[in-house]
PDB file of C-alpha atoms in Angstrom:
ATOM      1  CA  UNK A 199      31.441 -12.394   7.253  1.00 68.00           C
ATOM      2  CA  UNK A 200      28.851 -10.263   5.444  1.00 68.00           C
ATOM      3  CA  UNK A 201      27.330  -7.337   7.277  1.00 71.00           C
ATOM      4  CA  UNK A 202      23.610  -6.959   6.817  1.00 72.00           C
ATOM      5  CA  UNK A 203      22.230  -3.565   5.940  1.00 73.00           C
ATOM      6  CA  UNK A 204      19.777  -2.123   8.441  1.00 87.00           C
ATOM      7  CA  UNK A 205      16.116  -2.913   7.889  1.00 91.00           C
ATOM      8  CA  UNK A 206      14.419  -0.213   5.770  1.00 94.00           C
ATOM      9  CA  UNK A 207      12.846   2.700   7.636  1.00 95.00           C
ATOM     10  CA  UNK A 208      10.002   2.913   5.116  1.00 96.00           C
ATOM     11  CA  UNK A 209       8.575   0.443   2.629  1.00 96.00           C
ATOM     12  CA  UNK A 210       6.219   1.276  -0.224  1.00 96.00           C
ATOM     13  CA  UNK A 211       3.587  -1.407  -0.705  1.00 97.00           C
ATOM     14  CA  UNK A 212       1.527  -1.553  -3.874  1.00 95.00           C
ATOM     15  CA  UNK A 213      -1.756  -3.045  -2.604  1.00 97.00           C
ATOM     16  CA  UNK A 214      -3.148  -2.738  -6.135  1.00 95.00           C
ATOM     17  CA  UNK A 215      -1.997  -1.579  -9.513  1.00 92.00           C
ATOM     18  CA  UNK A 216      -5.566  -0.848 -10.641  1.00 92.00           C
ATOM     19  CA  UNK A 217      -6.422   2.826 -11.060  1.00 91.00           C
ATOM     20  CA  UNK A 218      -9.610   4.779 -11.711  1.00 91.00           C
ATOM     21  CA  UNK A 219      -7.837   7.520 -13.674  1.00 90.00           C
ATOM     22  CA  UNK A 220      -5.850   7.617 -16.911  1.00 86.00           C
ATOM     23  CA  UNK A 221      -3.435  10.451 -16.222  1.00 83.00           C
ATOM     24  CA  UNK A 222      -1.265  11.302 -19.213  1.00 81.00           C
ATOM     25  CA  UNK A 223       1.868  11.673 -17.109  1.00 79.00           C
ATOM     26  CA  UNK A 224       1.511   8.340 -15.299  1.00 81.00           C
ATOM     27  CA  UNK A 225       3.876   5.577 -16.443  1.00 81.00           C
ATOM     28  CA  UNK A 226       1.371   2.838 -15.572  1.00 75.00           C
ATOM     29  CA  UNK A 227      -0.389   3.446 -18.889  1.00 75.00           C
ATOM     30  CA  UNK A 228       2.490   1.708 -20.664  1.00 79.00           C
ATOM     31  CA  UNK A 229       2.684  -1.288 -18.305  1.00 81.00           C
ATOM     32  CA  UNK A 230       2.117  -4.749 -19.667  1.00 84.00           C
ATOM     33  CA  UNK A 231       2.019  -6.567 -16.332  1.00 85.00           C
ATOM     34  CA  UNK A 232      -1.348  -7.907 -15.174  1.00 90.00           C
ATOM     35  CA  UNK A 233      -3.439  -5.853 -12.785  1.00 91.00           C
ATOM     36  CA  UNK A 234      -4.551  -7.232  -9.464  1.00 95.00           C
ATOM     37  CA  UNK A 235      -4.997  -6.801  -5.740  1.00 97.00           C
ATOM     38  CA  UNK A 236      -2.570  -7.849  -3.006  1.00 97.00           C
ATOM     39  CA  UNK A 237      -3.722 -10.763  -0.897  1.00 97.00           C
ATOM     40  CA  UNK A 238      -4.469  -9.785   2.709  1.00 96.00           C
ATOM     41  CA  UNK A 239      -2.321 -12.613   4.084  1.00 97.00           C
ATOM     42  CA  UNK A 240       0.713 -11.341   2.170  1.00 98.00           C
ATOM     43  CA  UNK A 241       0.160  -7.829   3.490  1.00 98.00           C
ATOM     44  CA  UNK A 242      -0.156  -9.186   7.033  1.00 98.00           C
ATOM     45  CA  UNK A 243       3.198 -10.993   6.688  1.00 98.00           C
ATOM     46  CA  UNK A 244       4.810  -7.763   5.474  1.00 98.00           C
ATOM     47  CA  UNK A 245       3.352  -5.845   8.429  1.00 98.00           C
ATOM     48  CA  UNK A 246       4.577  -8.462  10.927  1.00 98.00           C
ATOM     49  CA  UNK A 247       8.080  -8.292   9.456  1.00 97.00           C
ATOM     50  CA  UNK A 248       8.176  -4.484   9.530  1.00 97.00           C
ATOM     51  CA  UNK A 249       6.704  -3.836  12.976  1.00 97.00           C
ATOM     52  CA  UNK A 250       9.696  -4.922  15.124  1.00 96.00           C
ATOM     53  CA  UNK A 251      11.959  -2.590  13.152  1.00 95.00           C
ATOM     54  CA  UNK A 252       9.722   0.481  13.422  1.00 95.00           C
ATOM     55  CA  UNK A 253       9.383   0.500   9.644  1.00 96.00           C
ATOM     56  CA  UNK A 254       6.701   2.795   8.250  1.00 97.00           C
ATOM     57  CA  UNK A 255       4.466   1.475   5.479  1.00 97.00           C
ATOM     58  CA  UNK A 256       3.376   3.628   2.579  1.00 96.00           C
ATOM     59  CA  UNK A 257       0.480   2.039   0.680  1.00 95.00           C
ATOM     60  CA  UNK A 258       0.996   3.298  -2.812  1.00 86.00           C
ATOM     61  CA  UNK A 259       3.102   2.814  -5.864  1.00 85.00           C
ATOM     62  CA  UNK A 260       1.378   3.051  -9.240  1.00 85.00           C
ATOM     63  CA  UNK A 261      -2.161   2.008  -8.369  1.00 91.00           C
ATOM     64  CA  UNK A 262      -5.003   3.662  -6.455  1.00 95.00           C
ATOM     65  CA  UNK A 263      -5.055   2.078  -2.967  1.00 96.00           C
ATOM     66  CA  UNK A 264      -8.655   3.129  -2.253  1.00 97.00           C
ATOM     67  CA  UNK A 265      -9.798   0.628  -4.893  1.00 96.00           C
ATOM     68  CA  UNK A 266      -8.655  -2.294  -2.708  1.00 96.00           C
ATOM     69  CA  UNK A 267     -11.704  -3.494  -0.768  1.00 95.00           C
ATOM     70  CA  UNK A 268      -9.475  -4.770   2.025  1.00 96.00           C
ATOM     71  CA  UNK A 269      -7.589  -1.498   2.522  1.00 97.00           C
ATOM     72  CA  UNK A 270      -9.160  -0.559   5.861  1.00 97.00           C
ATOM     73  CA  UNK A 271      -8.503  -4.052   7.226  1.00 97.00           C
ATOM     74  CA  UNK A 272      -4.907  -3.880   6.043  1.00 97.00           C
ATOM     75  CA  UNK A 273      -4.354  -0.589   7.817  1.00 97.00           C
ATOM     76  CA  UNK A 274      -5.985  -1.941  10.979  1.00 97.00           C
ATOM     77  CA  UNK A 275      -3.790  -5.044  10.838  1.00 98.00           C
ATOM     78  CA  UNK A 276      -0.608  -3.027  10.396  1.00 98.00           C
ATOM     79  CA  UNK A 277      -1.453  -0.798  13.353  1.00 98.00           C
ATOM     80  CA  UNK A 278      -2.497  -3.783  15.493  1.00 98.00           C
ATOM     81  CA  UNK A 279       0.838  -5.560  14.983  1.00 98.00           C
ATOM     82  CA  UNK A 280       2.808  -2.422  15.823  1.00 98.00           C
ATOM     83  CA  UNK A 281       3.648  -0.656  12.568  1.00 98.00           C
ATOM     84  CA  UNK A 282       4.216   2.900  13.837  1.00 97.00           C
ATOM     85  CA  UNK A 283       2.953   4.740  10.758  1.00 97.00           C
ATOM     86  CA  UNK A 284       0.815   3.755   7.783  1.00 97.00           C
ATOM     87  CA  UNK A 285       0.319   6.290   5.016  1.00 96.00           C
ATOM     88  CA  UNK A 286      -1.098   6.321   1.536  1.00 93.00           C
ATOM     89  CA  UNK A 287      -1.199   8.437  -1.569  1.00 92.00           C
ATOM     90  CA  UNK A 288      -4.508   8.702  -3.354  1.00 93.00           C
ATOM     91  CA  UNK A 289      -6.243  10.670  -6.053  1.00 91.00           C
ATOM     92  CA  UNK A 290      -9.179  10.766  -3.566  1.00 92.00           C
ATOM     93  CA  UNK A 291     -11.837  10.113  -6.224  1.00 92.00           C
ATOM     94  CA  UNK A 292     -13.217   7.268  -4.064  1.00 91.00           C
ATOM     95  CA  UNK A 293     -12.672   9.011  -0.726  1.00 92.00           C
ATOM     96  CA  UNK A 294     -16.248   9.559   0.415  1.00 93.00           C
ATOM     97  CA  UNK A 295     -18.946   8.128   2.631  1.00 94.00           C
ATOM     98  CA  UNK A 296     -18.132   5.319   5.015  1.00 92.00           C
ATOM     99  CA  UNK A 297     -14.628   4.824   3.595  1.00 92.00           C
ATOM    100  CA  UNK A 298     -13.733   8.466   4.235  1.00 93.00           C
ATOM    101  CA  UNK A 299     -15.223   8.336   7.737  1.00 93.00           C
ATOM    102  CA  UNK A 300     -13.378   5.127   8.604  1.00 93.00           C
ATOM    103  CA  UNK A 301     -10.021   6.283   7.307  1.00 90.00           C
TER     104      UNK A 301
END
């Protein structure tokens, strides 16, 4: 009988692969995959699956998460379903005004 590995303690979620910068060191400049934004329903399913395990969500991979218009709602959803910690990495270019206040 196969033994399942424990559920991950942290999962990185790329809510978008769009970016508002063109950093020379970033590998995304060479990507050929299409750019887009994660659907809110998919993110909600991920959050529901992670919450019972105490898995932390990190909203970043190679895109700029602040460009996703649904980001605040995604974070609220994750916290509401019991995800203990939601973090993100950002270049902070868009971190101002109401978005900055809300986050």
